[in-house]
Short mmCIF file of C-alpha atoms and ligand atoms in Angstrom, two decimals:
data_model
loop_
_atom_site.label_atom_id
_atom_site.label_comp_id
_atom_site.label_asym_id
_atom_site.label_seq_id
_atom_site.Cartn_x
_atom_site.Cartn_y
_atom_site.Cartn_z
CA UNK A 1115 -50.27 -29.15 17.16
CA UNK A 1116 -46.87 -28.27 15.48
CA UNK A 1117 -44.18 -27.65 18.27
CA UNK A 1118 -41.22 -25.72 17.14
CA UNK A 1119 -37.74 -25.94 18.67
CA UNK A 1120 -36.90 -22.58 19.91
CA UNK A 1121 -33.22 -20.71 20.73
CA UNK A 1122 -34.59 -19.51 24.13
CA UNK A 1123 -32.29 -16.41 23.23
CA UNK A 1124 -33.78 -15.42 20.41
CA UNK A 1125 -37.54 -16.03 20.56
CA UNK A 1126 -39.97 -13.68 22.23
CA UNK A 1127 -40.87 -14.43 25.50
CA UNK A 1128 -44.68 -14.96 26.69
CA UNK A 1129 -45.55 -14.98 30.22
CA UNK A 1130 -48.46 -16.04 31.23
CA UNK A 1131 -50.43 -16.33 34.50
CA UNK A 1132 -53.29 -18.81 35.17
CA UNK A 1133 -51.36 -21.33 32.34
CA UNK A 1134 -52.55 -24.49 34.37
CA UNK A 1135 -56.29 -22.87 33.45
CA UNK A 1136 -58.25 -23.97 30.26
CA UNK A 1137 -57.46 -20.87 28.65
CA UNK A 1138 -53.63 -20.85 29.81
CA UNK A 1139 -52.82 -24.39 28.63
CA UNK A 1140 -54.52 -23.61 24.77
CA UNK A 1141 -52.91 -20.17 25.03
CA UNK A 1142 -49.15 -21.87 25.33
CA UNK A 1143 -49.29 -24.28 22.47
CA UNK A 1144 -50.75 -21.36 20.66
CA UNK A 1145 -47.91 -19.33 21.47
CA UNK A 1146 -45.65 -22.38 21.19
CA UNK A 1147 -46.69 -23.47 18.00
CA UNK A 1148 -45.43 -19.75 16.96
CA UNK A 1149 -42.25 -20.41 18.12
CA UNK A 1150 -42.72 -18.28 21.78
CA UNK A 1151 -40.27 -19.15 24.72
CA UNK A 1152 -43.29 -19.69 27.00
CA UNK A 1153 -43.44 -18.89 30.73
CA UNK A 1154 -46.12 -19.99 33.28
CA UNK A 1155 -46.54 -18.50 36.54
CA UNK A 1156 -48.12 -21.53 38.98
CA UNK A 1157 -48.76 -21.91 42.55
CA UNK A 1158 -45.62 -23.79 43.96
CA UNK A 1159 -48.24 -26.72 45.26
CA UNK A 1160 -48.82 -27.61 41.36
CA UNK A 1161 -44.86 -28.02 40.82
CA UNK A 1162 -45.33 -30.25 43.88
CA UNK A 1163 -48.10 -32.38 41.99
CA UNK A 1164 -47.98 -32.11 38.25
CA UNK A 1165 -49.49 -35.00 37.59
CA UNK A 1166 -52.78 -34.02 38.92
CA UNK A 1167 -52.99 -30.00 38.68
CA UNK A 1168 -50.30 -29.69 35.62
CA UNK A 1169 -52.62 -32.17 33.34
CA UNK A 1170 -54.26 -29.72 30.89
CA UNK A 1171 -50.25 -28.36 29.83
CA UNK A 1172 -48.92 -32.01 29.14
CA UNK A 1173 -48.89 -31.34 25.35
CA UNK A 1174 -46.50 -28.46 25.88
CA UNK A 1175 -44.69 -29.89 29.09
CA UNK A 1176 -41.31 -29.63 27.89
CA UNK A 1177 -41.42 -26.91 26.04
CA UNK A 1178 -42.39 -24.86 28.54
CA UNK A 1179 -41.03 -22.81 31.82
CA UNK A 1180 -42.87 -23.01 34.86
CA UNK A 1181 -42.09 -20.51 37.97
CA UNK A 1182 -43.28 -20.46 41.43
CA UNK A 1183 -45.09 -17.38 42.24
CA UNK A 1184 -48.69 -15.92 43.37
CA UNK A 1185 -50.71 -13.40 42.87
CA UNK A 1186 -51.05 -12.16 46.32
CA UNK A 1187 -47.61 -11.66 46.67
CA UNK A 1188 -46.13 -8.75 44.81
CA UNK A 1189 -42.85 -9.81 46.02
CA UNK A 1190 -43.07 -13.08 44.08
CA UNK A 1191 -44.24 -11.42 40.39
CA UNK A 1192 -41.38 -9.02 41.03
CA UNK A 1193 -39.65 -11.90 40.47
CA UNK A 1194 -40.26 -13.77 38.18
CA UNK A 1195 -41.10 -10.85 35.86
CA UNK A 1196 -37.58 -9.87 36.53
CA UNK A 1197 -35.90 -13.76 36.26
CA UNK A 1198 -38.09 -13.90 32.90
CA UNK A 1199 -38.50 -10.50 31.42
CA UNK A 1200 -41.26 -10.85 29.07
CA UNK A 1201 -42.16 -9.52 25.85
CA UNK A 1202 -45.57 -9.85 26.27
CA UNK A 1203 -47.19 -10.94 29.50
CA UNK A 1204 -51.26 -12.90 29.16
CA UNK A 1205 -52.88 -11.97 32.74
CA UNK A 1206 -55.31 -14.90 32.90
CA UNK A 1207 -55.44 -15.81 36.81
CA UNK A 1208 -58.14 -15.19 38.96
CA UNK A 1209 -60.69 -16.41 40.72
CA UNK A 1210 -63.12 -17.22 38.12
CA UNK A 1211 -66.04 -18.54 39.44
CA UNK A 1212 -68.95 -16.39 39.77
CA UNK A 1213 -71.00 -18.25 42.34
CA UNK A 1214 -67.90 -18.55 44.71
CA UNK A 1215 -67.54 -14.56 44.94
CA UNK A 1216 -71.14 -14.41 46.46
CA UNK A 1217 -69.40 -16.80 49.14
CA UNK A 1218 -65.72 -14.82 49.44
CA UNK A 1219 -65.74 -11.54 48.33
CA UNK A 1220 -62.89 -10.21 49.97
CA UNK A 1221 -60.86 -12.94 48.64
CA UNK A 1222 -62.06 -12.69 45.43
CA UNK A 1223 -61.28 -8.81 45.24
CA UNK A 1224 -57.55 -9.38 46.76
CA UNK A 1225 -56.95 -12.03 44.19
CA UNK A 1226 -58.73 -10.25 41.22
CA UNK A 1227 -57.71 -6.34 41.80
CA UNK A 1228 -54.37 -6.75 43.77
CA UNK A 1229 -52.98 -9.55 41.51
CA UNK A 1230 -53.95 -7.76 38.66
CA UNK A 1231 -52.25 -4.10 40.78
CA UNK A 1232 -49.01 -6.39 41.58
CA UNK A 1233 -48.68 -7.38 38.15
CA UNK A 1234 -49.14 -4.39 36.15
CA UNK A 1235 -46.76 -2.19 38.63
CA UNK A 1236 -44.08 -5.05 38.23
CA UNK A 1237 -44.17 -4.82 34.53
CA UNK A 1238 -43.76 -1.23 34.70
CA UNK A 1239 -40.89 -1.23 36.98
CA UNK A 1240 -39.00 -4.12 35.58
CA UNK A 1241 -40.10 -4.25 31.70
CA UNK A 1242 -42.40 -1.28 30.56
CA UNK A 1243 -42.18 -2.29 26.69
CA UNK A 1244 -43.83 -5.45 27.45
CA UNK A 1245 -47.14 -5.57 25.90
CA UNK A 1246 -49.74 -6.97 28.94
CA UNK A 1247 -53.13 -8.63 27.98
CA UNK A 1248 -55.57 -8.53 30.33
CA UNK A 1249 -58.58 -10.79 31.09
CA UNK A 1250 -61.46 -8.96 31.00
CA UNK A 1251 -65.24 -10.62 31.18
CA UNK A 1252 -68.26 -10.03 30.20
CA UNK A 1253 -69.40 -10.16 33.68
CA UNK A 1254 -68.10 -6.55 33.62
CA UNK A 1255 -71.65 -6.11 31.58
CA UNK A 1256 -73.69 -7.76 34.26
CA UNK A 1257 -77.47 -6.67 33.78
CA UNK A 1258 -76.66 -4.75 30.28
CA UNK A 1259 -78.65 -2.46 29.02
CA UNK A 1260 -78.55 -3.58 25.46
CA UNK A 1261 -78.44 -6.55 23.49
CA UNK A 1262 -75.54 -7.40 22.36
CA UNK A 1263 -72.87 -5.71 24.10
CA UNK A 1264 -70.77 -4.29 22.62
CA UNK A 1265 -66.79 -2.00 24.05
CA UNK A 1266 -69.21 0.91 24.16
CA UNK A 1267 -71.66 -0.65 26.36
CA UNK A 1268 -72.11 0.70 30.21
CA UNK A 1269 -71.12 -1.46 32.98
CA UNK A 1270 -73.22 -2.90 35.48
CA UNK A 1271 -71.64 -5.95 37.17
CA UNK A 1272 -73.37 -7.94 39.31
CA UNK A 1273 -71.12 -10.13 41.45
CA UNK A 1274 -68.10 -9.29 43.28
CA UNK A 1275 -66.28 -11.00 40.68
CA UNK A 1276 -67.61 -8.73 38.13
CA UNK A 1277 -66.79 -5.46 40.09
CA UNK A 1278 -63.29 -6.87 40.34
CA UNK A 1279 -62.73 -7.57 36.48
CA UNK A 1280 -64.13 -3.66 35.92
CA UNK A 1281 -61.37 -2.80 38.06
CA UNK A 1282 -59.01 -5.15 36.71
CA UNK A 1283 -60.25 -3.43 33.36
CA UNK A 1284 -59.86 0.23 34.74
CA UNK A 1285 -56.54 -0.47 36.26
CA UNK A 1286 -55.39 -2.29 32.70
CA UNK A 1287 -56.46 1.17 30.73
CA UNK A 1288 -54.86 3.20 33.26
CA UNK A 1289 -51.61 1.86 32.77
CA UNK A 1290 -52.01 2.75 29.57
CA UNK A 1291 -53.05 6.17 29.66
CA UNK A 1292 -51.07 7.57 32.55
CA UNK A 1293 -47.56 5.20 32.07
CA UNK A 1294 -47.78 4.73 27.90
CA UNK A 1295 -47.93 1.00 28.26
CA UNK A 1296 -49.35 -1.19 25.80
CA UNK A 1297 -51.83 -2.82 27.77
CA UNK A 1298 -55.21 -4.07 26.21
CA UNK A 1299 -58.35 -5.44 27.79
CA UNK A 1300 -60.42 -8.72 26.43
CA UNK A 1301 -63.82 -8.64 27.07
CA UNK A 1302 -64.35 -12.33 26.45
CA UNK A 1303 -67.72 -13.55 26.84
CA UNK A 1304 -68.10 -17.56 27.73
CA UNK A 1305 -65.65 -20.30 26.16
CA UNK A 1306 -65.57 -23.40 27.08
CA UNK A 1307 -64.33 -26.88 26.18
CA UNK A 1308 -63.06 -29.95 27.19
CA UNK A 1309 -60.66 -28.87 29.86
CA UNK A 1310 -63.34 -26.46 31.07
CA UNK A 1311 -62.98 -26.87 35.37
CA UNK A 1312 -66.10 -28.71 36.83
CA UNK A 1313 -67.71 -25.67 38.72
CA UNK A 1314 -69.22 -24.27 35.83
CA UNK A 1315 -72.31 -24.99 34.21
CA UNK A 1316 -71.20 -26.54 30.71
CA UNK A 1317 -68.69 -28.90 32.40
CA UNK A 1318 -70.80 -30.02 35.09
CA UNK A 1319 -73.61 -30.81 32.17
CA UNK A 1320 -71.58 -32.86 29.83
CA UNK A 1321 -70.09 -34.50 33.10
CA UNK A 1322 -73.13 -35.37 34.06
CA UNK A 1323 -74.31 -37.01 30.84
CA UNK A 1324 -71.38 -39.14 30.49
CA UNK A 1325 -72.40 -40.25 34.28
CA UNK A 1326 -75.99 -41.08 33.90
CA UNK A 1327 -75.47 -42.40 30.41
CA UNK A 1328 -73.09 -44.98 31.75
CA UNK A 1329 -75.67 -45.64 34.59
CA UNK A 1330 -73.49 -44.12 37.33
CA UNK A 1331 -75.49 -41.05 38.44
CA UNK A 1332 -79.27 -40.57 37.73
CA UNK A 1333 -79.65 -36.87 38.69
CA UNK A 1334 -78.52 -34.02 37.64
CA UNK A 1335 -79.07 -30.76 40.00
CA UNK A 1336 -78.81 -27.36 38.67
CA UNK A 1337 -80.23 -23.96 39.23
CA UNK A 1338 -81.36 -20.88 36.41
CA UNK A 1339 -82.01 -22.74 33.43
CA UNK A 1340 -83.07 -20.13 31.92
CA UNK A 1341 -79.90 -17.88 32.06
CA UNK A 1342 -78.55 -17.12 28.50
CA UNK A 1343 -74.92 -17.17 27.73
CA UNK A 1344 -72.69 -16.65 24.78
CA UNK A 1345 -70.87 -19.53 24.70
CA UNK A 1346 -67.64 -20.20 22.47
CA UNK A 1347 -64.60 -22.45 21.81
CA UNK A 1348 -61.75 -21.11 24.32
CA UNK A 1349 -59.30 -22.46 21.58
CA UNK A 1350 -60.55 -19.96 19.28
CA UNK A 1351 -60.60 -17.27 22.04
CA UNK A 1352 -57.17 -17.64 23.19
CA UNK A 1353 -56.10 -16.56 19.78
CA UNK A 1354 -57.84 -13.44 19.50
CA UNK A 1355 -55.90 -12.66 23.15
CA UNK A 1356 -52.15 -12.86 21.24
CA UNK A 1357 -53.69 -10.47 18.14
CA UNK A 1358 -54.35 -7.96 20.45
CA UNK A 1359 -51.13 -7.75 21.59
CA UNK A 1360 -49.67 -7.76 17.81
CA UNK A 1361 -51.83 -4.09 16.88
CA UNK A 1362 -50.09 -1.14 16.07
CA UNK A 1363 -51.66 0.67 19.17
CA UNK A 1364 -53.15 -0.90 22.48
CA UNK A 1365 -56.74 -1.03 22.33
CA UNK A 1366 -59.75 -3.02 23.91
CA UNK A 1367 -61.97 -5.95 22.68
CA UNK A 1368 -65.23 -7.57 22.62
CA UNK A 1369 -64.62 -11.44 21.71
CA UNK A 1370 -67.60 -13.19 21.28
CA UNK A 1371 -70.00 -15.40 18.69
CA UNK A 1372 -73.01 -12.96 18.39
CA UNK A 1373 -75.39 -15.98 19.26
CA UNK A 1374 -77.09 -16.55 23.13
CA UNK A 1375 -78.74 -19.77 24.51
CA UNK A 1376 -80.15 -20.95 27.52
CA UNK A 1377 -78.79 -23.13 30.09
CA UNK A 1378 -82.01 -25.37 29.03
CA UNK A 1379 -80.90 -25.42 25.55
CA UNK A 1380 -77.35 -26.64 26.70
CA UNK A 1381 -78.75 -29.46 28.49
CA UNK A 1382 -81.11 -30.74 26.36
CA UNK A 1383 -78.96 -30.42 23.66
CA UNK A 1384 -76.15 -32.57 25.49
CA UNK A 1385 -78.50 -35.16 26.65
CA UNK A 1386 -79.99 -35.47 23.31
CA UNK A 1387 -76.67 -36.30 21.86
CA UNK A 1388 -76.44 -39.15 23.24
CA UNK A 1389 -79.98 -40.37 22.93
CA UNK A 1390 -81.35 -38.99 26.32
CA UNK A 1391 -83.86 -36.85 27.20
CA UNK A 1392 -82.77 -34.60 29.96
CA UNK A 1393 -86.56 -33.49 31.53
CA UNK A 1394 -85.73 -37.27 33.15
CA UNK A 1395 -82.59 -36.53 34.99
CA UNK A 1396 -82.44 -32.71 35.49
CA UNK A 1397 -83.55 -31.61 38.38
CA UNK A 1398 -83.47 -27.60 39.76
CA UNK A 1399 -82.59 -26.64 42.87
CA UNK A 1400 -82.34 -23.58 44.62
CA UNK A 1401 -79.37 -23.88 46.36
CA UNK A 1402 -77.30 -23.04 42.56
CA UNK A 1403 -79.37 -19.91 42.04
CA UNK A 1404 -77.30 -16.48 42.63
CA UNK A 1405 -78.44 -14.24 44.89
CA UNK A 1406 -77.90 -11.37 41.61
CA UNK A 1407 -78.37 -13.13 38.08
CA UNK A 1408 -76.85 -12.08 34.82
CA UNK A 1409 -80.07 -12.63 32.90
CA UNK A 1410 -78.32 -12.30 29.25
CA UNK A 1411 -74.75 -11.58 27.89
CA UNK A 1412 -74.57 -11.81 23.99
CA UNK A 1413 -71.47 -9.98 22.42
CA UNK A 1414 -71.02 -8.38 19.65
CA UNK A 1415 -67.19 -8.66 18.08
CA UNK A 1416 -67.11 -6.89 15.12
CA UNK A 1417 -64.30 -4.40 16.06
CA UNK A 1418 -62.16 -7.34 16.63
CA UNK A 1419 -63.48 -8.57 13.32
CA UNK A 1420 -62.30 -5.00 11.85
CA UNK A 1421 -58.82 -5.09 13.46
CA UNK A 1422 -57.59 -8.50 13.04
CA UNK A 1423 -59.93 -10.86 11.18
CA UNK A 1424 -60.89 -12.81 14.26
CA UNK A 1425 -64.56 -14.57 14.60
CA UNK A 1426 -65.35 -17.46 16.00
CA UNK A 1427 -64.97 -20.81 14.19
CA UNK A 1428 -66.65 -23.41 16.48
CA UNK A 1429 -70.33 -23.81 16.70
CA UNK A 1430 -72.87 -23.99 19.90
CA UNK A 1431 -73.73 -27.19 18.99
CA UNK A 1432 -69.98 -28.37 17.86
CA UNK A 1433 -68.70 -27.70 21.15
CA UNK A 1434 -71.75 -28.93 23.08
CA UNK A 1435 -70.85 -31.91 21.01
CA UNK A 1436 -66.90 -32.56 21.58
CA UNK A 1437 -67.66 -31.62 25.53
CA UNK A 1438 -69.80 -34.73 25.56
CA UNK A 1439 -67.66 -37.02 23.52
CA UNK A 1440 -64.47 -36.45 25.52
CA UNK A 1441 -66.41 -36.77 29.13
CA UNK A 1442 -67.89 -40.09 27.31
CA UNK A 1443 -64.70 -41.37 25.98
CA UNK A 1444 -62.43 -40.01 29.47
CA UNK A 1445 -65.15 -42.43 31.64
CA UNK A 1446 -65.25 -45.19 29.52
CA UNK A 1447 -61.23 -44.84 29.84
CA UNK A 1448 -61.33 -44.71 33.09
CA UNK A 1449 -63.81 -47.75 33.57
CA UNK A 1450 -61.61 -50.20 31.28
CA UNK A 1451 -58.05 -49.13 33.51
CA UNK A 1452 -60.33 -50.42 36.39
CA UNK A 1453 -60.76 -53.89 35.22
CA UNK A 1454 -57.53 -53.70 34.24
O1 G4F B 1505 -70.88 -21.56 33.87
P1 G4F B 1505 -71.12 -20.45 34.82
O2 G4F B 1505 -70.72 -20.67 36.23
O3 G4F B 1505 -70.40 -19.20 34.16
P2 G4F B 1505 -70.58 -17.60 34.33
O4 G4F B 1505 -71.10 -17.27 35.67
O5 G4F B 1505 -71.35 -17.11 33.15
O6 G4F B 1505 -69.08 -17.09 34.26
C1 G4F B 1505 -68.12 -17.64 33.35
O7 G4F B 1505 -68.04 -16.85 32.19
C2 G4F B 1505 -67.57 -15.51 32.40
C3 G4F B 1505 -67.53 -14.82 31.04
O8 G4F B 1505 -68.75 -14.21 30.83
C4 G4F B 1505 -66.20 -15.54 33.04
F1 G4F B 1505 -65.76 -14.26 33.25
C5 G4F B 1505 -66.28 -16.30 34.36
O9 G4F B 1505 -64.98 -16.38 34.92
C6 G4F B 1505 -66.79 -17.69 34.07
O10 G4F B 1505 -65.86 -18.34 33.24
O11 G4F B 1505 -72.68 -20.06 34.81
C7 G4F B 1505 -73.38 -19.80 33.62
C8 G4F B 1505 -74.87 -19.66 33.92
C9 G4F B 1505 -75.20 -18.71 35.08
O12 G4F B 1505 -76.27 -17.90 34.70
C10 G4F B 1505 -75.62 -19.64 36.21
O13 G4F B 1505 -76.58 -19.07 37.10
O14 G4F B 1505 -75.35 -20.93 34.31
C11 G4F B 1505 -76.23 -20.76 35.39
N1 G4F B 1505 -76.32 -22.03 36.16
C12 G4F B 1505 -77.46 -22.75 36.31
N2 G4F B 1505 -77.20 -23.83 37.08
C13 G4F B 1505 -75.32 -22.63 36.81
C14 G4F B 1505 -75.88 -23.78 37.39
N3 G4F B 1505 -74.01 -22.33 36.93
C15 G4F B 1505 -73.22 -23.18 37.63
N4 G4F B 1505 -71.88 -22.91 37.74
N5 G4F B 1505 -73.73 -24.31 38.24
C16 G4F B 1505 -75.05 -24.65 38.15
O15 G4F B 1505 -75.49 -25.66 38.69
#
């Protein structure tokens, strides 16, 4: 990645929240690499421990702004939307994991909807020409009616999580309609990669593999195999994020790859590429089945194709690929700094 040496003054200003996240730490050396004054909003216990939860931004470290602040406190984005005044502000925080709304929905909803509330009303009071990106999901789709979905498709979510990101959606277009801000929606379906968090399913497969292949697990529990996902590079994702904000007029987006596998075909997939095969090791158990399944979610992206070029440039099997080589290589690093 190129890093260019900004005039703080005279570069545009990015804020983004959730930048400790996999898609917030691709998203600033995207926006650093264009020559951005990039600003993070983090939880002050990360400035406390940077080592451990600022590890996915330590490519961008110093050429970056970090600011103490949290999404349940509209006092705090006040704030540091006013200390920072952004040109364009990437709302990526939340919590993101499905299966852990089923457990805390109220939590999930203050987090999701009043973050995303605090935020928007801040930018509007402090900095209304700041163009706001929202993080949308294609949870919002839930038990679609049609395959693929597409911006025109109805909602029907199916966690709490996936209410929340409707609202987060319907609060995002409201802005826009009743205030004139240029605020867009993503509706990004799966992306993954390397610094993809453990919880979810990709992570905790290639994990896995790396494990058992170097003979330190033998199991490998997981629930729907059959669930079918849309799975793409967040590398390429974040990108299509900052070309929505550089349209002549605010608008909404489907960013996906068009293609849908199983869970199976994930794990067999990453077992097989490094010479296992996974009917050995995986085992399914009931206790990581949701109590409401999103059965499918395939996107289609062409209006993003229309509008600004984007598609997606990494492969299923490419990324299932690179996730298993870098959990392969990070153990084996690991194991030789132990004899060490
Ligand atoms: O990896 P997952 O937990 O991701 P999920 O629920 O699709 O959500 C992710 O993508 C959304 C975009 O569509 C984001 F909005 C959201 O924040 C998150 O990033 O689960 C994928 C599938 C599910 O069908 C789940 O039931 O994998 C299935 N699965 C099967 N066994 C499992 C497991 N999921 C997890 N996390 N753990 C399992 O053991």
């Amino acid at each position: 990645m190129e890093i260019v040496n900004i005039d703080a003054m005279q570069a545009k200003r990015a804020l983004i929240t959730g930048i400790t996240g996999q898609d917030g730490s691709y998203l600033a050396e995207w926006l650093v690499g264009k020559g951005y004054a990039v600003y993070g909003i983090v939880r002050r216990v990360a400035l406390a421990d940077p080592e451990r939860r600022l590890s996915r931004l330590r490519n961008v470290l110093p050429n970056i702004q970090l600011h103490a602040g949290s999404l349940e406190s509209y006092a705090s984005l006040h704030n540091v939307v006013e200390q920072v005044r952004p040109d364009e502000c990437y709302h990526l925080a939340a919590q993101s994991f499905v299966t852990y709304s089923f457990d805390d929905e109220f939590s999930t909803f203050n987090t999701n909807i009043n973050g995303t509330h605090y935020l928007l009303a801040a930018i509007k009071g402090v900095v209304p020409g700041c163009r706001v990106y929202f993080a949308g999901s294609s949870e919002m789709f839930g038990k679609a009616e049609e395959v693929p979905q597409n911006e025109s498709t109805r909602f029907h979510p199916r966690s709490s999580y996936g209410i929340s990101k409707v609202a987060g959606f319907h609060l995002t277009s409201n802005y826009r309609e009743a205030y004139g801000m240029y605020a867009c929606s993503g509706i990004l379906f799966n992306h993954e990669s390397p610094r993809r968090g453990y919880e979810f399913v990709t992570r905790k497969i290639t994990a896995a593999v790396a494990a058992i292949n170097a003979g330190r697990s033998q199991e490998l529990r997981l629930g729907n195999l059959e669930a079918r996902r849309d799975w793409g590079h967040s590398r390429d994702y974040v990108e299509a994020m900052w070309h929505m904000l550089q349209q002549p007029t605010p608008d909404d987006y489907v960013i996906a790859t068009g293609k849908d596998h199983s869970v199976r075909d994930f794990v067999e997939l990453a077992f097989s590429h490094v010479g296992l095969d996974y009917r050995q090791y995986v085992t399914t158990d009931p206790a990581f089945f949701r109590p409401a399944e999103v059965n499918v979610l395939c996107g289609d992206a062409s209006k993003a194709k229309r509008a600004f070029g984007w598609s997606h440039r990494v492969e299923f099997e490419d990324l299932v690929r690179e996730m298993v080589d870098a959990d392969c290589r990070a153990l084996a690093t690991a194991q030789n700094s132990a004899f060490l």
